[in-house]
CSV table of C-alpha atoms in Angstrom, one decimal:
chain,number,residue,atom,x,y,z
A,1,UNK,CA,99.9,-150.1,9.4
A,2,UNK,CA,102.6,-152.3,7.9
A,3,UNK,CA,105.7,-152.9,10.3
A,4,UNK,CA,108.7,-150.6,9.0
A,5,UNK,CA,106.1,-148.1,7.3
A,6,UNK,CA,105.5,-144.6,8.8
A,7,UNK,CA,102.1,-142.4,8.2
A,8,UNK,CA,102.1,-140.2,5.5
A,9,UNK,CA,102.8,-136.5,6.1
A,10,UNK,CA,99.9,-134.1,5.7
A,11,UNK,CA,100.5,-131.7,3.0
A,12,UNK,CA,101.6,-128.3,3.6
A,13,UNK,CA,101.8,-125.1,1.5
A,14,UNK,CA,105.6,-124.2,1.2
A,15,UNK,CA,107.1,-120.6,2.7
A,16,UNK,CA,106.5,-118.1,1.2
A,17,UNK,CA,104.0,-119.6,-1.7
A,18,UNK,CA,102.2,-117.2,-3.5
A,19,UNK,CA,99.3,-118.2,-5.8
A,20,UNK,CA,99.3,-115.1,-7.6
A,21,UNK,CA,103.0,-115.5,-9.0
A,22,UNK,CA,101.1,-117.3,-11.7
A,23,UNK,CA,99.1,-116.7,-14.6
A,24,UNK,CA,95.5,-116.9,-13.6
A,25,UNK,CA,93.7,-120.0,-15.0
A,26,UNK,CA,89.8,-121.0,-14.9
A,27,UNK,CA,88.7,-124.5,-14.8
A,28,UNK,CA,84.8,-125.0,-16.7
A,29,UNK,CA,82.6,-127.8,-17.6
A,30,UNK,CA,80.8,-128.2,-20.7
A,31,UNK,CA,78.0,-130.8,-21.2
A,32,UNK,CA,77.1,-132.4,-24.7
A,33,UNK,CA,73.9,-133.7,-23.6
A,34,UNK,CA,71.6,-136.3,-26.6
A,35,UNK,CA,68.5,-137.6,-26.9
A,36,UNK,CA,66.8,-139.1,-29.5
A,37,UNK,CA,63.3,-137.7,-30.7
A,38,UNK,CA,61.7,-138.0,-33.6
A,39,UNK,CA,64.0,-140.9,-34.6
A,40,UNK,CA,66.7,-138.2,-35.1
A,41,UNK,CA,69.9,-137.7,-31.9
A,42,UNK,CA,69.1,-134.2,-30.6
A,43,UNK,CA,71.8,-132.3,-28.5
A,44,UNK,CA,70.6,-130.0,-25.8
A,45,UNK,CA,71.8,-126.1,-26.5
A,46,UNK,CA,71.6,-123.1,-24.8
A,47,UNK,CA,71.5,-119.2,-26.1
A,48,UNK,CA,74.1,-117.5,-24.4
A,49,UNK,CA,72.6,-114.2,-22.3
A,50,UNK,CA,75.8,-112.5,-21.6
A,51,UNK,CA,79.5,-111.9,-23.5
A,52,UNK,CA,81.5,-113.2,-24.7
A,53,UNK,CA,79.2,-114.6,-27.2
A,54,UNK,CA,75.9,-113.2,-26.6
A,55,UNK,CA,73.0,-114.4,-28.4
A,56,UNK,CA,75.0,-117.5,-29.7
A,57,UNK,CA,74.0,-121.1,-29.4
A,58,UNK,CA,76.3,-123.0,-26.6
A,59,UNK,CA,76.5,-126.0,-25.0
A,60,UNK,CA,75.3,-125.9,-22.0
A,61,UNK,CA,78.1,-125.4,-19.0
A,62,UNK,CA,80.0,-123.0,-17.0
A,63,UNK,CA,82.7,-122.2,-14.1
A,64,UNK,CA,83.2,-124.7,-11.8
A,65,UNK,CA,82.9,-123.6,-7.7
A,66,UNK,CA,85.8,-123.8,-5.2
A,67,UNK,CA,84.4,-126.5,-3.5
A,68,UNK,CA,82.9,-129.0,-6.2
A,69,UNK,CA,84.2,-132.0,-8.1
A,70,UNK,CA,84.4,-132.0,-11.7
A,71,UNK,CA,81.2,-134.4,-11.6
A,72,UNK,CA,79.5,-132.4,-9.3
A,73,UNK,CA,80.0,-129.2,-11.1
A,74,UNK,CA,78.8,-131.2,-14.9
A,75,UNK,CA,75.7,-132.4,-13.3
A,76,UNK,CA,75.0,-128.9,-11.4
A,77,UNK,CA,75.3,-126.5,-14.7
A,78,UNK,CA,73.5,-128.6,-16.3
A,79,UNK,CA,70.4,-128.3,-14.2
A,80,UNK,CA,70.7,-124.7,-13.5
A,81,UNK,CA,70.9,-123.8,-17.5
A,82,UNK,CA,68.2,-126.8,-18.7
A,83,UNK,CA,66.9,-128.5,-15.3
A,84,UNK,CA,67.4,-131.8,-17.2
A,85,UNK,CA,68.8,-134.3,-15.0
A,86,UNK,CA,71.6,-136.6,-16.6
A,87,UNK,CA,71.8,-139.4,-14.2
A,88,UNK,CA,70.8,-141.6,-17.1
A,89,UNK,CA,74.2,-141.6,-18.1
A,90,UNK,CA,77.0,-138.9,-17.5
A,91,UNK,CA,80.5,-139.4,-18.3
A,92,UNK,CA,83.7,-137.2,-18.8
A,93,UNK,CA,84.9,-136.9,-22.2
A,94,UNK,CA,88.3,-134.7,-22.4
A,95,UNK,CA,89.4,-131.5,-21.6
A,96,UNK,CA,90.3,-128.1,-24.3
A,97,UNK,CA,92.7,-126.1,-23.0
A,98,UNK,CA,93.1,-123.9,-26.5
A,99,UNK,CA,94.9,-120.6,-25.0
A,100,UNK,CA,92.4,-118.8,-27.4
A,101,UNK,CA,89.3,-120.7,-26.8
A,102,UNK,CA,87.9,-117.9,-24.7
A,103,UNK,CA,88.6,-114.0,-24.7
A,104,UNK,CA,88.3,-113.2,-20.9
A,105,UNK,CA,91.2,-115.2,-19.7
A,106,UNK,CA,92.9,-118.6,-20.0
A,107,UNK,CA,90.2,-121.0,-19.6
A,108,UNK,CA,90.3,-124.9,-19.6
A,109,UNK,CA,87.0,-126.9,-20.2
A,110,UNK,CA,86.4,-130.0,-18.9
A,111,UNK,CA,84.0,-132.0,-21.3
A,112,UNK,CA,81.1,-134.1,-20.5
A,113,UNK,CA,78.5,-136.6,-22.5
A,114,UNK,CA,75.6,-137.3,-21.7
A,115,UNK,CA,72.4,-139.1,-22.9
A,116,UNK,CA,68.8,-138.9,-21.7
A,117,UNK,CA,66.0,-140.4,-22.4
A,118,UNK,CA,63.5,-138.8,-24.9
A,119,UNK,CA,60.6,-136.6,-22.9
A,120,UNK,CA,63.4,-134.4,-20.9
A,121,UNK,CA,61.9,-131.2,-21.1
A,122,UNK,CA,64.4,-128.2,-21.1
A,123,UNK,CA,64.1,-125.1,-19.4
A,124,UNK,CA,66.4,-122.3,-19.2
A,125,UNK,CA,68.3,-120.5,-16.3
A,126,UNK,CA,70.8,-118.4,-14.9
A,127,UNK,CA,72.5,-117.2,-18.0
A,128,UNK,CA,71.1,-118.8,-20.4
A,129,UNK,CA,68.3,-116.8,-22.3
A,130,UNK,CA,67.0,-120.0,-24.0
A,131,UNK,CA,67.3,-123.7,-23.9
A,132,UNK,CA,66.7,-126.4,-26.4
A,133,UNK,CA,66.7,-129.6,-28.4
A,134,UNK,CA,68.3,-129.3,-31.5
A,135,UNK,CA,68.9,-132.1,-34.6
A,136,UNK,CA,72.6,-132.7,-34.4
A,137,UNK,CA,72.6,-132.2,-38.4
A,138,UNK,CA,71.1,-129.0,-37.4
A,139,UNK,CA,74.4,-127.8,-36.3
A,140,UNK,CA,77.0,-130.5,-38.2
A,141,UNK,CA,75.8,-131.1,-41.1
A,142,UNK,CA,75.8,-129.1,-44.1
A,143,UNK,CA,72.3,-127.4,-43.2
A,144,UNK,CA,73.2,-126.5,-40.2
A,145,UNK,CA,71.1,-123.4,-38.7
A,146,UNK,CA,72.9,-122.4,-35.4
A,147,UNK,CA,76.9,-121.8,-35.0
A,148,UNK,CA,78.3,-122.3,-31.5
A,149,UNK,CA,80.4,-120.5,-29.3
A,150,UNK,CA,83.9,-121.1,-28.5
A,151,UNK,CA,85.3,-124.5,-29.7
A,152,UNK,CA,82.5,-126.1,-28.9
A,153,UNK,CA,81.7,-127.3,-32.4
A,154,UNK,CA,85.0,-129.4,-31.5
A,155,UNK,CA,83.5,-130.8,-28.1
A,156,UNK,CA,80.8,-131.7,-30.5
A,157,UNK,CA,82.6,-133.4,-32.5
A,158,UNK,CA,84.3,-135.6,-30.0
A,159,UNK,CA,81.1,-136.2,-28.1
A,160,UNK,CA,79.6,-137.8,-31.5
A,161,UNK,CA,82.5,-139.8,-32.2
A,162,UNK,CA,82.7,-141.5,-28.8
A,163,UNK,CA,78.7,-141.8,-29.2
A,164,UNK,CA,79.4,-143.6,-32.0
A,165,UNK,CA,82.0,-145.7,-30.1
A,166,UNK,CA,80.3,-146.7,-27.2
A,167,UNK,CA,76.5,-147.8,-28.7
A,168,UNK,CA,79.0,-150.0,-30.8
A,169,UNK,CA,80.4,-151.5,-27.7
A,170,UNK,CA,78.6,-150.8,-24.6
A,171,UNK,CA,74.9,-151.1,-23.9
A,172,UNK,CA,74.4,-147.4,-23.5
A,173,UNK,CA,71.7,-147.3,-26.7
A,174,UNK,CA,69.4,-148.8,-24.0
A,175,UNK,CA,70.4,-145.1,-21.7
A,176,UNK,CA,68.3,-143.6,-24.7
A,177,UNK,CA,64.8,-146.0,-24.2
A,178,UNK,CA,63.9,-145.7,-20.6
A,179,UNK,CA,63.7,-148.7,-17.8
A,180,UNK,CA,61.4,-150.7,-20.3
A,181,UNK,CA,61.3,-150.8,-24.1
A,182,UNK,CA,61.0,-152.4,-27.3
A,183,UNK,CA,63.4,-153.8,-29.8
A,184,UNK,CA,62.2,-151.3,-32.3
A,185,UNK,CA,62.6,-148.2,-29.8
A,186,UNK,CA,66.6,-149.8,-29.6
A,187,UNK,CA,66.6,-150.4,-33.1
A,188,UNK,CA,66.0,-146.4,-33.7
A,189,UNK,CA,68.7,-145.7,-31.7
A,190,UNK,CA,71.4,-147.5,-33.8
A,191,UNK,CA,69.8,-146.3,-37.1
A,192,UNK,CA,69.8,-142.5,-36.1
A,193,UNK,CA,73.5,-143.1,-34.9
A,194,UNK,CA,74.8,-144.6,-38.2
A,195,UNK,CA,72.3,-142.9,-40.6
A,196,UNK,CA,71.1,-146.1,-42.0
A,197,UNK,CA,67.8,-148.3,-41.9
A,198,UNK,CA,68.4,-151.9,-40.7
A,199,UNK,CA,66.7,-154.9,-41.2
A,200,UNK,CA,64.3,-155.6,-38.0
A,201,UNK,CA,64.3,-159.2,-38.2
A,202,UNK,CA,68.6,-159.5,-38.2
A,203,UNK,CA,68.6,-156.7,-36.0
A,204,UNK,CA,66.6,-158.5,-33.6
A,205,UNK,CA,68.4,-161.6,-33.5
A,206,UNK,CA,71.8,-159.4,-33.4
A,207,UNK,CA,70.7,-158.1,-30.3
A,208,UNK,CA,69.6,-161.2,-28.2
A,209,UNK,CA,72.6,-163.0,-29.6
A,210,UNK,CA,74.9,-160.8,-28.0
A,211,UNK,CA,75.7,-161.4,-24.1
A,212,UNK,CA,74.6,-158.7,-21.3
A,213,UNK,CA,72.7,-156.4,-23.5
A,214,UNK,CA,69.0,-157.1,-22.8
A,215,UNK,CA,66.7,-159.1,-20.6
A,216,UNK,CA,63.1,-159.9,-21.6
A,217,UNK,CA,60.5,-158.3,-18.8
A,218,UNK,CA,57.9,-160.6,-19.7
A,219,UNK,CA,55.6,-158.6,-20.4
A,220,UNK,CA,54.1,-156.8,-24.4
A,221,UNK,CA,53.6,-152.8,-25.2
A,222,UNK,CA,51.0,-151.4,-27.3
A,223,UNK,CA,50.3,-152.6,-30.8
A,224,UNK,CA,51.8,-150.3,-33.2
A,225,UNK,CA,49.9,-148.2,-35.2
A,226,UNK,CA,50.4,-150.6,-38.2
A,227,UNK,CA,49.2,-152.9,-36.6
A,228,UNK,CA,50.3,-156.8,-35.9
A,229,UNK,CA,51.1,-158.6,-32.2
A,230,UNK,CA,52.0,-156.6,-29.2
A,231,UNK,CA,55.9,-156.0,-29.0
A,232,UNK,CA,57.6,-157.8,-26.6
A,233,UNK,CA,59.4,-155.2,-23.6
A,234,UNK,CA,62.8,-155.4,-22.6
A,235,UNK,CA,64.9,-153.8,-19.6
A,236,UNK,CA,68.7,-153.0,-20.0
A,237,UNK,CA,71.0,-156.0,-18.4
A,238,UNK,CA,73.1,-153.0,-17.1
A,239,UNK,CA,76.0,-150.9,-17.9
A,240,UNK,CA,77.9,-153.6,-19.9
A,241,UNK,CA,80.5,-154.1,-22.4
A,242,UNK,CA,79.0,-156.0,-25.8
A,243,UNK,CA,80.3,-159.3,-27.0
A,244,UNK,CA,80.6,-159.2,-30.0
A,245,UNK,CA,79.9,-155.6,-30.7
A,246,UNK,CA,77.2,-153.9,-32.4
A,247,UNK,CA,79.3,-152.8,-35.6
A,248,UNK,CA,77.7,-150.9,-38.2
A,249,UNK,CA,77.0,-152.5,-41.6
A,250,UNK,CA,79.2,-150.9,-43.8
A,251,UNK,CA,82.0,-151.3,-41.7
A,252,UNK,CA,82.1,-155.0,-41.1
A,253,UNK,CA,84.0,-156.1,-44.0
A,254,UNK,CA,86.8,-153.4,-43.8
A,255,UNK,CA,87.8,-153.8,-39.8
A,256,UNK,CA,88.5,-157.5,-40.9
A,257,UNK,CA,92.0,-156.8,-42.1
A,258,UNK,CA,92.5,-153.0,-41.3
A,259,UNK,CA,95.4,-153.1,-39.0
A,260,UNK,CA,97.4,-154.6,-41.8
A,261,UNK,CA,96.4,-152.0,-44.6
A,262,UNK,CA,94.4,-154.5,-47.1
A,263,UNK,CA,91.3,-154.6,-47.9
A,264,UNK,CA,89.0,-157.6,-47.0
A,265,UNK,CA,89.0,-160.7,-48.9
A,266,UNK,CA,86.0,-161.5,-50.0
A,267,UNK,CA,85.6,-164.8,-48.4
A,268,UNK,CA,85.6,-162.6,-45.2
A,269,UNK,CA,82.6,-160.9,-45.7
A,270,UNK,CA,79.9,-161.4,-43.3
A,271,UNK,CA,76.2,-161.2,-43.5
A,272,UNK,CA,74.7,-157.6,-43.3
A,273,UNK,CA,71.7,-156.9,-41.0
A,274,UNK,CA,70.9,-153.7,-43.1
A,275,UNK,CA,68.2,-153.2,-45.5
A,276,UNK,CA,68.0,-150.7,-47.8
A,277,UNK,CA,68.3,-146.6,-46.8
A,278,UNK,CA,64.5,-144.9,-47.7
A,279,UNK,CA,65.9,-141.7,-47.1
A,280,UNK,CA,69.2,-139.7,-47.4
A,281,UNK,CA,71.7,-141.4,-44.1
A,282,UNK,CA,73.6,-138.4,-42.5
A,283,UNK,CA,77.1,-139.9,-43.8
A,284,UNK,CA,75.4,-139.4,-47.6
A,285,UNK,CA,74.4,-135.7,-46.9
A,286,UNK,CA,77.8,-134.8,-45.5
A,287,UNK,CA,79.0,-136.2,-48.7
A,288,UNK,CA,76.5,-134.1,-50.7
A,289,UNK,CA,78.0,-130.6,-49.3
A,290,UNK,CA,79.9,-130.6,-46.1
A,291,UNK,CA,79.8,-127.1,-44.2
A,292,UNK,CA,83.9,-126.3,-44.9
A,293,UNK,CA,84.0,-124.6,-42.4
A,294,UNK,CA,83.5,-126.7,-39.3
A,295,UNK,CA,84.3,-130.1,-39.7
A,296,UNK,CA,87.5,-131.6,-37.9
A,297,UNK,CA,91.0,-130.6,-39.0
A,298,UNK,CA,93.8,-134.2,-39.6
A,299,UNK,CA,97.0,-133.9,-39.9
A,300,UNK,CA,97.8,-137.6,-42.3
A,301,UNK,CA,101.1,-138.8,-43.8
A,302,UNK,CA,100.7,-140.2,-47.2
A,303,UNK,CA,104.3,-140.7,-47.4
A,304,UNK,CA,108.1,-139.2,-48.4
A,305,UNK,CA,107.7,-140.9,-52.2
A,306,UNK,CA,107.6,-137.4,-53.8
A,307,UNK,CA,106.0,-139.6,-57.1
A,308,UNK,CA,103.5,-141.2,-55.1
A,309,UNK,CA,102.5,-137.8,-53.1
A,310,UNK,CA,101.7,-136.6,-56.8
A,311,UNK,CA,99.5,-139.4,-57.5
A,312,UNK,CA,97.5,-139.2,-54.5
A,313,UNK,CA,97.1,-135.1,-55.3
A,314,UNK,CA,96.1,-135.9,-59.3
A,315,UNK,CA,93.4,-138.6,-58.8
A,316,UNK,CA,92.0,-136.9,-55.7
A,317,UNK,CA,92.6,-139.8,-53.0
A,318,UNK,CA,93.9,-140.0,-49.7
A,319,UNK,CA,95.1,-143.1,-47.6
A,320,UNK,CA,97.6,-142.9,-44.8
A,321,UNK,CA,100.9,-144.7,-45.5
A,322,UNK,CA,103.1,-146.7,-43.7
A,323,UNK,CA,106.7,-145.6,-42.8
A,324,UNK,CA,109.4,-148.3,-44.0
A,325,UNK,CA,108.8,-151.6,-42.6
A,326,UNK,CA,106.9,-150.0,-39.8
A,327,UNK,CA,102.9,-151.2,-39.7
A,328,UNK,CA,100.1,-148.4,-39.3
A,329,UNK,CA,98.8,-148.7,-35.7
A,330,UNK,CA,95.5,-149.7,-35.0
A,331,UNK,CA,94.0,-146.2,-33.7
A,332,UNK,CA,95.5,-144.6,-36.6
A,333,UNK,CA,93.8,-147.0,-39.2
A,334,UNK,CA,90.4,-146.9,-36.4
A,335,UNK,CA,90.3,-143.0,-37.1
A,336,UNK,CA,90.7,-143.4,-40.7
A,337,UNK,CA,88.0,-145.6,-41.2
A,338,UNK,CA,85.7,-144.5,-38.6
A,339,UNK,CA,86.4,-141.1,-36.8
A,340,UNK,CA,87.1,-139.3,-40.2
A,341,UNK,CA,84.0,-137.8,-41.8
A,342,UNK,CA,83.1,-136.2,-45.6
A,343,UNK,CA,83.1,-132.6,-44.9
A,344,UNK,CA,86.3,-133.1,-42.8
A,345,UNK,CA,89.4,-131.3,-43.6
A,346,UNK,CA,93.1,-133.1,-44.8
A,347,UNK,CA,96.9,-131.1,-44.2
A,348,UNK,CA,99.0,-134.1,-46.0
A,349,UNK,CA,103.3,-132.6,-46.1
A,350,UNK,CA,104.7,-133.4,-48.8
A,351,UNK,CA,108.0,-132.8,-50.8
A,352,UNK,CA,110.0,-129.7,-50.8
A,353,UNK,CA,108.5,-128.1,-47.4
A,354,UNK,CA,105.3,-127.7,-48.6
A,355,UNK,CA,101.8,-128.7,-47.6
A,356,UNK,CA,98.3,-130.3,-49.3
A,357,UNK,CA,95.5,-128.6,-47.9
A,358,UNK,CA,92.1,-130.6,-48.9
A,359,UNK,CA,88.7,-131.6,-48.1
A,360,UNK,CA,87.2,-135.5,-47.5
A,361,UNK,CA,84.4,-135.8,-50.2
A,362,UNK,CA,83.6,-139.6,-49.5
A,363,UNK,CA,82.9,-142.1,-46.9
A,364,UNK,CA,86.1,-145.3,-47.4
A,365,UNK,CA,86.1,-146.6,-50.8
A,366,UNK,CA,86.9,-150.5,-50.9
A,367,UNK,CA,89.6,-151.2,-54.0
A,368,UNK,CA,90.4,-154.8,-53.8
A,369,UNK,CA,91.4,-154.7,-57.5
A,370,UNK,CA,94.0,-151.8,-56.9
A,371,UNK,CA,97.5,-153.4,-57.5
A,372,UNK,CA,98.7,-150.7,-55.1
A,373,UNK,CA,98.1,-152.3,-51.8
A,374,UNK,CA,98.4,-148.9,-50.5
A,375,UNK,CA,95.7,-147.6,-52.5
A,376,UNK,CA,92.7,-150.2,-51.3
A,377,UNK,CA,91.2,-148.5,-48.4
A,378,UNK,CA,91.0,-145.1,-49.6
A,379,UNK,CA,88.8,-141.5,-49.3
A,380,UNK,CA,88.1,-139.2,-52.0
A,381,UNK,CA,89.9,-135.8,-51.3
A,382,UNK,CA,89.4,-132.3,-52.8
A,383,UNK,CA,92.6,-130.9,-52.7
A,384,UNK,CA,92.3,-127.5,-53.1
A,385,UNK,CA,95.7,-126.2,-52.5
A,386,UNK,CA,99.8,-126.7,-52.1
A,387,UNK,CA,101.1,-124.0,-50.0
A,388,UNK,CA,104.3,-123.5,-48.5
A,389,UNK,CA,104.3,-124.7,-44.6
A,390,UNK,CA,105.5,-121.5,-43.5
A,391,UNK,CA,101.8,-120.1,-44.9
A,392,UNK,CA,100.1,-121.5,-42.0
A,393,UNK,CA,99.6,-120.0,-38.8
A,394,UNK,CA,102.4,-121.2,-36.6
A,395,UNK,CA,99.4,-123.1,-34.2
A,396,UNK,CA,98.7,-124.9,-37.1
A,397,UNK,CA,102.5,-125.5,-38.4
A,398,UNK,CA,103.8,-127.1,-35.4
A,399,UNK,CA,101.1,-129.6,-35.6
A,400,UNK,CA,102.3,-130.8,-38.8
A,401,UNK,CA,105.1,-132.7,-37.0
A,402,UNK,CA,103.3,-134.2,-34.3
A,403,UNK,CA,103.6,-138.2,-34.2
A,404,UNK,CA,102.0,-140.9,-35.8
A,405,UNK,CA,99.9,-141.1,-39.2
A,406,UNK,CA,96.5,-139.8,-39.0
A,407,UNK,CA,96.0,-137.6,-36.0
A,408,UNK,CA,93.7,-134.6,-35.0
A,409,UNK,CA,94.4,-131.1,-35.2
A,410,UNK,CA,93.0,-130.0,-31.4
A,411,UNK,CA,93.4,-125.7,-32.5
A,412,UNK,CA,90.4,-124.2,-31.9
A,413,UNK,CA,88.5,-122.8,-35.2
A,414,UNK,CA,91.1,-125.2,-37.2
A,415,UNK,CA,88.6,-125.5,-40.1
A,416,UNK,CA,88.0,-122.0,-40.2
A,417,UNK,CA,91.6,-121.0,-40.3
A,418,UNK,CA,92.4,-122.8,-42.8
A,419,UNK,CA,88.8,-121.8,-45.1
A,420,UNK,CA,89.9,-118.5,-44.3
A,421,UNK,CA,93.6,-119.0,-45.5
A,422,UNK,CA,92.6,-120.8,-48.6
A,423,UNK,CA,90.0,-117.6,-49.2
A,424,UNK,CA,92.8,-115.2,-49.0
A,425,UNK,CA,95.4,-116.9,-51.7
């Protein structure tokens, strides 16, 4: 102990403390657990066996124990509702706290992703009735065949996103392929992630040129059944961040210059390591017929110029715009480019205490030629209504104000409330 410094006091409950002077609270955890099979990302659900929501799909979780960690508690649920083991990779992803996510009392879920590698068998327990692998367009996309409980279409969501995030720049693609594998086993990984087919030659030097992703075993897998040399096998260099990252195709050009609100020069363009899609990516069939009523809910400013509001509204665009001199922050213009999805729905304010509701219909549309900077990087937008604020439920309402440019709306059910808003008018 350092001179001058006495030992720390043990806690102590005060006098006269009484626990249930408080409204009563539950803590859960929810798991988003993916695997890739079939070179499509599968999540792992459960069919609930008991209320509230019997006989609907779930993600697999439940109440944590008095004398557990958060950890402990995401890895335990799991194997009692699946017996799949996520040691391959288990990390927390947020917490829900919606006071209506749950009927029975005030419940706040702690969220967890997980990947495992392909071959994890489920099996179900203690209250789930079944347990299985499902195609995540299975339940995103616009042929989705199972709705979820709760706001868990919202963990989903998340879960996907920071999927998304971390293959880009952390090795965890090689979490999906077991100890040893093949560049073409990684290679599905990335093209079931971004829903396009990349070129295997430029996807193989991508890989080995970037630093602490993958160590040759020296060893060679089976020949393939079309044929050729055996595959050279690989083994992960460990839980790493990438340098330079493994950045999807279509994005390369537009992070170049996104923070300031351009687009790209064309002397910035780089070389692609895609090849052309055979079959319809998952961005594409989001675009083709979103479901409207469960994709993410963004609150975006596109400005106080009552004029340019108008224009925006008339040729169908969105594009989040700066306020004055100030410059759009980098997470803002990150989540327009990347975290927003076709299929996703828009609340823009605009003049007289009103506000656009609308629906994203494209992926980002490059407009170098625009003379309106602000119109460059832009999404095609349904609007399908201008209501006056006061219409929306006040959960909704008081998100309009939150900060910044282009921010989530965390309300669980968002997209339905507002499909079912726009139903009734």
């Amino acid at each position: 102990m350092l001179p001058g410094m006495g030992r720390r006091p043990a806690p102590r409950i005060p006098d006269g403390y009484d626990p249930r002077s408080f409204p009563p609270v539950a803590v859960t955890v929810d798991v988003v657990v993916v695997t890739l099979r079939e070179r499509r990302l599968h999540v792992l659900l459960v069919e609930r066996g008991g209320e509230p929501w019997q006989g609907a799909w779930a993600l697999p979780g439940g109440f944590i124990r008095p004398d557990e960690t958060l950890d402990e508690a995401a890895a335990r649920e799991l194997r009692e509702e699946t017996g799949v083991d996520a040691s391959a990779h288990l990390e927390q992803l947020g917490a829900y706290g919606d006071p209506k996510r749950d009927p029975r009392l005030r419940v706040v879920t702690v969220a967890y992703l997980a990947v495992v590698p392909a071959g994890a068998a489920p099996q179900a327990g203690t209250d789930a009735a079944r347990a299985e692998w499902v195609p995540v367009d299975d339940v995103t996309g616009p042929a989705r065949t199972r709705e979820l409980a709760f706001d868990h279409d919202l963990v989903l969501a998340d879960a996907l996103e920071r999927l998304r995030e971390k293959l880009s720049t952390t090795s965890l693609a090689t979490a999906f392929v077991g100890l040893e594998f093949t560049l073409a086993e990684l290679r599905e990984v990335y093209e079931a992630a971004w829903g396009m087919s990349l070129d295997p030659a430029n996807f193989r030097r991508k890989v080995l040129a970037t630093q602490h992703f993958v160590v040759p075993t020296g060893m060679h897998g089976k020949v393939s059944a079309e044929g050729g040399k055996r595959p050279e096998l690989y083994r992960s260099y460990g839980r790493a961040r990438l340098h330079p990252p493994m950045v999807p195709p279509a994005q390369l050009d537009l992070l170049v210059s996104a923070s300031e609100g351009i687009a790209p020069p064309r002397s910035a363009q780089r070389v692609s390591y895609a090849r052309p899609v055979e079959t319809t990516p998952l961005w594409a069939a989001r675009m083709q017929g979103a479901a409207p009523e469960r994709g993410r809910v963004w609150r975006c400013w596109i400005g106080s110029d009552a004029a340019f509001q108008r224009r925006l509204l008339q040729e169908g665009l969105l594009a989040p715009v700066a306020r004055g001199d100030e410059t759009i922050p980098d997470e803002d213009w990150d989540a327009f480019l990347k975290g927003m999805q076709a299929g996703d729905w828009v609340l823009a304010p605009i003049a007289r205490g009103r506000v656009a509701v609308g629906e994203v219909r494209s992926a980002i549309l490059d407009r170098p030629k625009q003379n309106d900077r602000r119109l460059r990087l832009v999404r095609e937008v349904a609007w399908h209504a201008e209501l006056p604020r006061t219409a929306l439920e006040p959960e909704l309402r008081e998100r309009l104000e939150a900060p910044g440019y282009l921010t989530p709306i965390r309300v669980s059910g968002a997209a339905r409330r507002i499909r079912r808003l726009l139903d009734e008018r």
